[in-house]
Amino acid sequence: MKSKDATYFNPFELFAYIGEEYFCDRKEELKELQSALDNRRNLVLISMRRMGKTQLIRHWHHRLSKEDQVIPIYIDVMQTTSDRQFINRLASAVLIALEERKTIVSKALNVFKSLRPTVSVDPVTGLPEVNLDIRDDRDVGISMEQIARLLADRKERVQISIDEFQQISEYAQTVIDASIRANIVPLENTHILFCGSESHLLHALFNSAKKPLFASTQFMHLDYIGKKAYGSFIEKHFKKAGKIIDKIAVDEVLRWTRRHTFYTHFLCNQLYDFPCTTIDLEQVEQAKYRCIQHFEMTFLYYKKLLSKNQFKVVRAIAREGAVNAINSKKFLNQYGLAASTATQSVKALTKDGILYAWQERDRVVYRVYDVFFSRWLEQLSI
Ligand SMILES: Nc1ncnc2c1ncn2[C@@H]1O[C@H](COP(=O)(O)OP(=O)(O)OP(=O)(O)O)[C@@H](O)[C@H]1O
Ligand SMILES: [Mg+2]
């Protein structure tokens, strides 16, 4: 196949934030974020994976960066495994946001002097990385105090977003939450947003009376983008490229991907690449097939990892779409499952993130977390 030339551009971007034009909706959520910032309510932003939390923060920060009076700071702590790594990431981001490029090194060496700092350059981003020699909890406290001082010295407001914050629960031991509470929360000019998708871990960090951040924040759930807004967004971008996508095709895209943002975008990204100028259900069918093909190796790997019973259960749930009565006779009989097997499997599959569970009135509802995996399971013939 001939490769596309340099001007080719797909507006359904799957990873980076590429600007307002390519960001869909979230108007109400933005208002909520802004109100939290203006009224100094720290937030915990929570949702299923791949719903759009990180993109929403990026979009908000993009807007904030146009104002003189707010400095946005973003860190992702997913890959960190210790307080030391967390602090180094935070210190680096704060210095990069607050200092002129040429003064970062001297400022780092000066401010964090007692923590034996070194500065290197990230080979991928080209940005400076501060490395503080944090040996114990006391050093964590000292470094957080210094970071707080840097923030407090600014006349602007500062918005700090910490993505994948639940990661601190995985550290062997941590005083990060306690030192944020002691040093950053009291700052009058600084607003904090904690973000993540592991709701039980986040609830444990913020809703347990024994935890330092207890009752210090407001929770905000990120839900699906509305059907109308998502549909118009899709139509608009096809139209801009001289392509007409019919209404039934758009509806099918939204239905099949359950409007779970990453999956909807992924399907649109595939569809956009088709060389035709009118898009109807036929192209959508082909694009669906491509999506499933793209991930099939991963799905076969999942199949290998799961026990026979677990696979039977996950497939049954995929076929149903969503199940709110795992132990009902109808469901068990239809898929040849024993009640004990179903209960045990559902528990393990939910814990491993293969199933997603939520409460609806007095019932727990289960669904296959990964939309494409669910669609793949649905169409298996054996
Ligand atoms: N409002 C949006 N407009 C356009 N695309 C979006 C939007 N929100 C999400 N996306 C698409 O969905 C993808 C996943 O979004 P994002 O990475 O923000 O999800 P997340 O909730 O942070 O996921 P995770 O929990 O896995 O970190 C993005 O890379 C982008 O392709
Ligand atoms: Mg994210």
PDB file of N, CA, C and O in Angstrom, residues 163-213:
ATOM      1  N   ASP A 163      -2.096  12.782  37.709  1.00  0.00           N
ATOM      2  CA  ASP A 163      -2.798  11.692  37.018  1.00  0.00           C
ATOM      3  C   ASP A 163      -2.325  10.351  37.572  1.00  0.00           C
ATOM      4  O   ASP A 163      -1.144  10.192  37.891  1.00  0.00           O
ATOM      5  N   GLU A 164      -3.253   9.397  37.643  1.00  0.00           N
ATOM      6  CA  GLU A 164      -2.983   8.042  38.154  1.00  0.00           C
ATOM      7  C   GLU A 164      -2.518   8.081  39.600  1.00  0.00           C
ATOM      8  O   GLU A 164      -1.635   7.324  40.018  1.00  0.00           O
ATOM      9  N   PHE A 165      -3.154   8.946  40.385  1.00  0.00           N
ATOM     10  CA  PHE A 165      -2.725   9.150  41.772  1.00  0.00           C
ATOM     11  C   PHE A 165      -2.829   7.881  42.616  1.00  0.00           C
ATOM     12  O   PHE A 165      -2.076   7.692  43.577  1.00  0.00           O
ATOM     13  N   GLN A 166      -3.771   6.966  42.246  1.00  0.00           N
ATOM     14  CA  GLN A 166      -3.930   5.745  43.042  1.00  0.00           C
ATOM     15  C   GLN A 166      -2.647   4.920  43.094  1.00  0.00           C
ATOM     16  O   GLN A 166      -2.492   4.050  43.938  1.00  0.00           O
ATOM     17  N   GLN A 167      -1.703   5.245  42.191  1.00  0.00           N
ATOM     18  CA  GLN A 167      -0.446   4.508  42.147  1.00  0.00           C
ATOM     19  C   GLN A 167       0.282   4.539  43.489  1.00  0.00           C
ATOM     20  O   GLN A 167       0.998   3.604  43.832  1.00  0.00           O
ATOM     21  N   ILE A 168       0.080   5.586  44.274  1.00  0.00           N
ATOM     22  CA  ILE A 168       0.805   5.659  45.559  1.00  0.00           C
ATOM     23  C   ILE A 168       0.398   4.502  46.486  1.00  0.00           C
ATOM     24  O   ILE A 168       1.154   4.143  47.384  1.00  0.00           O
ATOM     25  N   SER A 169      -0.768   3.913  46.244  1.00  0.00           N
ATOM     26  CA  SER A 169      -1.180   2.764  47.072  1.00  0.00           C
ATOM     27  C   SER A 169      -0.334   1.535  46.779  1.00  0.00           C
ATOM     28  O   SER A 169      -0.349   0.567  47.529  1.00  0.00           O
ATOM     29  N   GLU A 170       0.364   1.564  45.652  1.00  0.00           N
ATOM     30  CA  GLU A 170       1.200   0.416  45.284  1.00  0.00           C
ATOM     31  C   GLU A 170       2.611   0.529  45.874  1.00  0.00           C
ATOM     32  O   GLU A 170       3.379  -0.422  45.819  1.00  0.00           O
ATOM     33  N   TYR A 171       2.959   1.713  46.371  1.00  0.00           N
ATOM     34  CA  TYR A 171       4.309   1.864  46.938  1.00  0.00           C
ATOM     35  C   TYR A 171       4.414   1.002  48.195  1.00  0.00           C
ATOM     36  O   TYR A 171       3.423   0.838  48.928  1.00  0.00           O
ATOM     37  N   ALA A 172       5.636   0.493  48.457  1.00  0.00           N
ATOM     38  CA  ALA A 172       5.827  -0.356  49.642  1.00  0.00           C
ATOM     39  C   ALA A 172       5.386   0.402  50.894  1.00  0.00           C
ATOM     40  O   ALA A 172       4.759  -0.145  51.786  1.00  0.00           O
ATOM     41  N   GLN A 173       5.763   1.669  50.950  1.00  0.00           N
ATOM     42  CA  GLN A 173       5.216   2.538  51.996  1.00  0.00           C
ATOM     43  C   GLN A 173       5.275   3.978  51.498  1.00  0.00           C
ATOM     44  O   GLN A 173       6.111   4.300  50.662  1.00  0.00           O
ATOM     45  N   THR A 174       4.358   4.803  51.988  1.00  0.00           N
ATOM     46  CA  THR A 174       4.314   6.165  51.454  1.00  0.00           C
ATOM     47  C   THR A 174       3.872   7.189  52.489  1.00  0.00           C
ATOM     48  O   THR A 174       3.057   6.878  53.367  1.00  0.00           O
ATOM     49  N   VAL A 175       4.454   8.377  52.373  1.00  0.00           N
ATOM     50  CA  VAL A 175       3.945   9.507  53.170  1.00  0.00           C
ATOM     51  C   VAL A 175       3.562  10.648  52.218  1.00  0.00           C
ATOM     52  O   VAL A 175       3.427  11.793  52.630  1.00  0.00           O
ATOM     53  N   ILE A 176       3.412  10.311  50.936  1.00  0.00           N
ATOM     54  CA  ILE A 176       3.076  11.329  49.939  1.00  0.00           C
ATOM     55  C   ILE A 176       1.762  12.019  50.286  1.00  0.00           C
ATOM     56  O   ILE A 176       1.675  13.259  50.292  1.00  0.00           O
ATOM     57  N   ASP A 177       0.718  11.224  50.588  1.00  0.00           N
ATOM     58  CA  ASP A 177      -0.581  11.849  50.875  1.00  0.00           C
ATOM     59  C   ASP A 177      -0.504  12.737  52.117  1.00  0.00           C
ATOM     60  O   ASP A 177      -1.026  13.849  52.133  1.00  0.00           O
ATOM     61  N   ALA A 178       0.236  12.255  53.127  1.00  0.00           N
ATOM     62  CA  ALA A 178       0.357  13.065  54.356  1.00  0.00           C
ATOM     63  C   ALA A 178       1.125  14.351  54.067  1.00  0.00           C
ATOM     64  O   ALA A 178       0.768  15.434  54.558  1.00  0.00           O
ATOM     65  N   SER A 179       2.158  14.265  53.245  1.00  0.00           N
ATOM     66  CA  SER A 179       2.934  15.486  53.038  1.00  0.00           C
ATOM     67  C   SER A 179       2.262  16.434  52.050  1.00  0.00           C
ATOM     68  O   SER A 179       2.468  17.648  52.141  1.00  0.00           O
ATOM     69  N   ILE A 180       1.415  15.909  51.167  1.00  0.00           N
ATOM     70  CA  ILE A 180       0.605  16.816  50.329  1.00  0.00           C
ATOM     71  C   ILE A 180      -0.381  17.556  51.232  1.00  0.00           C
ATOM     72  O   ILE A 180      -0.556  18.769  51.152  1.00  0.00           O
ATOM     73  N   ARG A 181      -0.996  16.798  52.107  1.00  0.00           N
ATOM     74  CA  ARG A 181      -1.979  17.398  53.034  1.00  0.00           C
ATOM     75  C   ARG A 181      -1.318  18.493  53.889  1.00  0.00           C
ATOM     76  O   ARG A 181      -1.861  19.577  54.063  1.00  0.00           O
ATOM     77  N   ALA A 182      -0.131  18.197  54.364  1.00  0.00           N
ATOM     78  CA  ALA A 182       0.531  19.143  55.278  1.00  0.00           C
ATOM     79  C   ALA A 182       1.100  20.359  54.550  1.00  0.00           C
ATOM     80  O   ALA A 182       1.100  21.466  55.093  1.00  0.00           O
ATOM     81  N   ASN A 183       1.566  20.168  53.327  1.00  0.00           N
ATOM     82  CA  ASN A 183       2.308  21.265  52.673  1.00  0.00           C
ATOM     83  C   ASN A 183       1.595  21.930  51.499  1.00  0.00           C
ATOM     84  O   ASN A 183       1.710  23.137  51.321  1.00  0.00           O
ATOM     85  N   ILE A 184       0.903  21.143  50.667  1.00  0.00           N
ATOM     86  CA  ILE A 184       0.330  21.724  49.444  1.00  0.00           C
ATOM     87  C   ILE A 184      -1.128  22.154  49.663  1.00  0.00           C
ATOM     88  O   ILE A 184      -1.532  23.230  49.217  1.00  0.00           O
ATOM     89  N   VAL A 185      -1.899  21.301  50.351  1.00  0.00           N
ATOM     90  CA  VAL A 185      -3.328  21.638  50.554  1.00  0.00           C
ATOM     91  C   VAL A 185      -3.507  23.021  51.210  1.00  0.00           C
ATOM     92  O   VAL A 185      -4.385  23.784  50.800  1.00  0.00           O
ATOM     93  N   PRO A 186      -2.688  23.399  52.192  1.00  0.00           N
ATOM     94  CA  PRO A 186      -2.916  24.709  52.817  1.00  0.00           C
ATOM     95  C   PRO A 186      -2.561  25.923  51.943  1.00  0.00           C
ATOM     96  O   PRO A 186      -2.901  27.050  52.305  1.00  0.00           O
ATOM     97  N   LEU A 187      -1.898  25.712  50.817  1.00  0.00           N
ATOM     98  CA  LEU A 187      -1.481  26.869  50.005  1.00  0.00           C
ATOM     99  C   LEU A 187      -2.698  27.580  49.409  1.00  0.00           C
ATOM    100  O   LEU A 187      -3.513  26.955  48.731  1.00  0.00           O
ATOM    101  N   GLU A 188      -2.757  28.883  49.633  1.00  0.00           N
ATOM    102  CA  GLU A 188      -3.945  29.631  49.181  1.00  0.00           C
ATOM    103  C   GLU A 188      -4.027  29.759  47.671  1.00  0.00           C
ATOM    104  O   GLU A 188      -5.108  29.899  47.109  1.00  0.00           O
ATOM    105  N   ASN A 189      -2.877  29.712  47.000  1.00  0.00           N
ATOM    106  CA  ASN A 189      -2.912  29.944  45.544  1.00  0.00           C
ATOM    107  C   ASN A 189      -2.867  28.639  44.745  1.00  0.00           C
ATOM    108  O   ASN A 189      -2.736  28.667  43.533  1.00  0.00           O
ATOM    109  N   THR A 190      -2.934  27.497  45.437  1.00  0.00           N
ATOM    110  CA  THR A 190      -2.741  26.234  44.710  1.00  0.00           C
ATOM    111  C   THR A 190      -3.959  25.327  44.808  1.00  0.00           C
ATOM    112  O   THR A 190      -4.481  25.094  45.898  1.00  0.00           O
ATOM    113  N   HIS A 191      -4.385  24.846  43.648  1.00  0.00           N
ATOM    114  CA  HIS A 191      -5.535  23.938  43.561  1.00  0.00           C
ATOM    115  C   HIS A 191      -5.023  22.579  43.086  1.00  0.00           C
ATOM    116  O   HIS A 191      -4.178  22.507  42.201  1.00  0.00           O
ATOM    117  N   ILE A 192      -5.552  21.503  43.681  1.00  0.00           N
ATOM    118  CA  ILE A 192      -5.064  20.175  43.300  1.00  0.00           C
ATOM    119  C   ILE A 192      -6.196  19.335  42.728  1.00  0.00           C
ATOM    120  O   ILE A 192      -7.295  19.304  43.281  1.00  0.00           O
ATOM    121  N   LEU A 193      -5.890  18.654  41.635  1.00  0.00           N
ATOM    122  CA  LEU A 193      -6.822  17.669  41.084  1.00  0.00           C
ATOM    123  C   LEU A 193      -6.095  16.320  41.092  1.00  0.00           C
ATOM    124  O   LEU A 193      -4.987  16.204  40.563  1.00  0.00           O
ATOM    125  N   PHE A 194      -6.703  15.346  41.756  1.00  0.00           N
ATOM    126  CA  PHE A 194      -6.159  13.991  41.765  1.00  0.00           C
ATOM    127  C   PHE A 194      -6.992  13.197  40.765  1.00  0.00           C
ATOM    128  O   PHE A 194      -8.223  13.309  40.758  1.00  0.00           O
ATOM    129  N   CYS A 195      -6.336  12.380  39.951  1.00  0.00           N
ATOM    130  CA  CYS A 195      -7.091  11.699  38.898  1.00  0.00           C
ATOM    131  C   CYS A 195      -6.734  10.217  38.854  1.00  0.00           C
ATOM    132  O   CYS A 195      -5.598   9.840  39.151  1.00  0.00           O
ATOM    133  N   GLY A 196      -7.705   9.388  38.489  1.00  0.00           N
ATOM    134  CA  GLY A 196      -7.400   7.967  38.342  1.00  0.00           C
ATOM    135  C   GLY A 196      -8.621   7.147  37.977  1.00  0.00           C
ATOM    136  O   GLY A 196      -9.739   7.661  37.909  1.00  0.00           O
ATOM    137  N   SER A 197      -8.373   5.845  37.722  1.00  0.00           N
ATOM    138  CA  SER A 197      -9.489   4.988  37.308  1.00  0.00           C
ATOM    139  C   SER A 197      -9.750   3.839  38.279  1.00  0.00           C
ATOM    140  O   SER A 197     -10.753   3.153  38.148  1.00  0.00           O
ATOM    141  N   GLU A 198      -8.872   3.634  39.224  1.00  0.00           N
ATOM    142  CA  GLU A 198      -9.076   2.539  40.180  1.00  0.00           C
ATOM    143  C   GLU A 198      -9.898   3.091  41.334  1.00  0.00           C
ATOM    144  O   GLU A 198      -9.361   3.540  42.349  1.00  0.00           O
ATOM    145  N   SER A 199     -11.208   3.034  41.173  1.00  0.00           N
ATOM    146  CA  SER A 199     -12.039   3.775  42.127  1.00  0.00           C
ATOM    147  C   SER A 199     -11.920   3.249  43.554  1.00  0.00           C
ATOM    148  O   SER A 199     -11.935   4.033  44.498  1.00  0.00           O
ATOM    149  N   HIS A 200     -11.748   1.919  43.724  1.00  0.00           N
ATOM    150  CA  HIS A 200     -11.666   1.437  45.109  1.00  0.00           C
ATOM    151  C   HIS A 200     -10.414   1.968  45.804  1.00  0.00           C
ATOM    152  O   HIS A 200     -10.441   2.315  46.988  1.00  0.00           O
ATOM    153  N   LEU A 201      -9.303   2.084  45.062  1.00  0.00           N
ATOM    154  CA  LEU A 201      -8.077   2.606  45.677  1.00  0.00           C
ATOM    155  C   LEU A 201      -8.218   4.099  45.988  1.00  0.00           C
ATOM    156  O   LEU A 201      -7.789   4.573  47.049  1.00  0.00           O
ATOM    157  N   LEU A 202      -8.823   4.818  45.058  1.00  0.00           N
ATOM    158  CA  LEU A 202      -8.997   6.260  45.293  1.00  0.00           C
ATOM    159  C   LEU A 202      -9.955   6.502  46.457  1.00  0.00           C
ATOM    160  O   LEU A 202      -9.702   7.371  47.305  1.00  0.00           O
ATOM    161  N   HIS A 203     -11.025   5.718  46.505  1.00  0.00           N
ATOM    162  CA  HIS A 203     -11.960   5.884  47.628  1.00  0.00           C
ATOM    163  C   HIS A 203     -11.242   5.581  48.949  1.00  0.00           C
ATOM    164  O   HIS A 203     -11.458   6.264  49.940  1.00  0.00           O
ATOM    165  N   ALA A 204     -10.377   4.563  48.925  1.00  0.00           N
ATOM    166  CA  ALA A 204      -9.653   4.226  50.166  1.00  0.00           C
ATOM    167  C   ALA A 204      -8.739   5.382  50.593  1.00  0.00           C
ATOM    168  O   ALA A 204      -8.571   5.654  51.778  1.00  0.00           O
ATOM    169  N   LEU A 205      -8.163   6.082  49.609  1.00  0.00           N
ATOM    170  CA  LEU A 205      -7.244   7.184  49.941  1.00  0.00           C
ATOM    171  C   LEU A 205      -7.980   8.437  50.439  1.00  0.00           C
ATOM    172  O   LEU A 205      -7.447   9.194  51.236  1.00  0.00           O
ATOM    173  N   PHE A 206      -9.204   8.641  49.934  1.00  0.00           N
ATOM    174  CA  PHE A 206      -9.886   9.905  50.231  1.00  0.00           C
ATOM    175  C   PHE A 206     -11.094   9.771  51.155  1.00  0.00           C
ATOM    176  O   PHE A 206     -11.523  10.744  51.744  1.00  0.00           O
ATOM    177  N   ASN A 207     -11.640   8.571  51.241  1.00  0.00           N
ATOM    178  CA  ASN A 207     -12.868   8.426  52.037  1.00  0.00           C
ATOM    179  C   ASN A 207     -12.686   7.639  53.319  1.00  0.00           C
ATOM    180  O   ASN A 207     -13.658   7.338  53.999  1.00  0.00           O
ATOM    181  N   SER A 208     -11.449   7.305  53.640  1.00  0.00           N
ATOM    182  CA  SER A 208     -11.236   6.588  54.894  1.00  0.00           C
ATOM    183  C   SER A 208     -10.760   7.592  55.942  1.00  0.00           C
ATOM    184  O   SER A 208      -9.791   8.335  55.727  1.00  0.00           O
ATOM    185  N   ALA A 209     -11.433   7.579  57.068  1.00  0.00           N
ATOM    186  CA  ALA A 209     -11.133   8.567  58.119  1.00  0.00           C
ATOM    187  C   ALA A 209      -9.697   8.432  58.633  1.00  0.00           C
ATOM    188  O   ALA A 209      -9.144   9.356  59.224  1.00  0.00           O
ATOM    189  N   LYS A 210      -9.085   7.292  58.376  1.00  0.00           N
ATOM    190  CA  LYS A 210      -7.709   7.091  58.869  1.00  0.00           C
ATOM    191  C   LYS A 210      -6.664   7.674  57.912  1.00  0.00           C
ATOM    192  O   LYS A 210      -5.480   7.699  58.216  1.00  0.00           O
ATOM    193  N   LYS A 211      -7.087   8.084  56.740  1.00  0.00           N
ATOM    194  CA  LYS A 211      -6.126   8.545  55.738  1.00  0.00           C
ATOM    195  C   LYS A 211      -5.953  10.070  55.776  1.00  0.00           C
ATOM    196  O   LYS A 211      -6.914  10.803  56.029  1.00  0.00           O
ATOM    197  N   PRO A 212      -4.724  10.546  55.486  1.00  0.00           N
ATOM    198  CA  PRO A 212      -4.450  11.984  55.606  1.00  0.00           C
ATOM    199  C   PRO A 212      -5.338  12.872  54.726  1.00  0.00           C
ATOM    200  O   PRO A 212      -5.646  14.003  55.096  1.00  0.00           O
ATOM    201  N   LEU A 213      -5.731  12.364  53.542  1.00  0.00           N
ATOM    202  CA  LEU A 213      -6.511  13.228  52.644  1.00  0.00           C
ATOM    203  C   LEU A 213      -8.025  13.079  52.842  1.00  0.00           C
ATOM    204  O   LEU A 213      -8.809  13.573  52.030  1.00  0.00           O
TER     205      LEU A 213
END
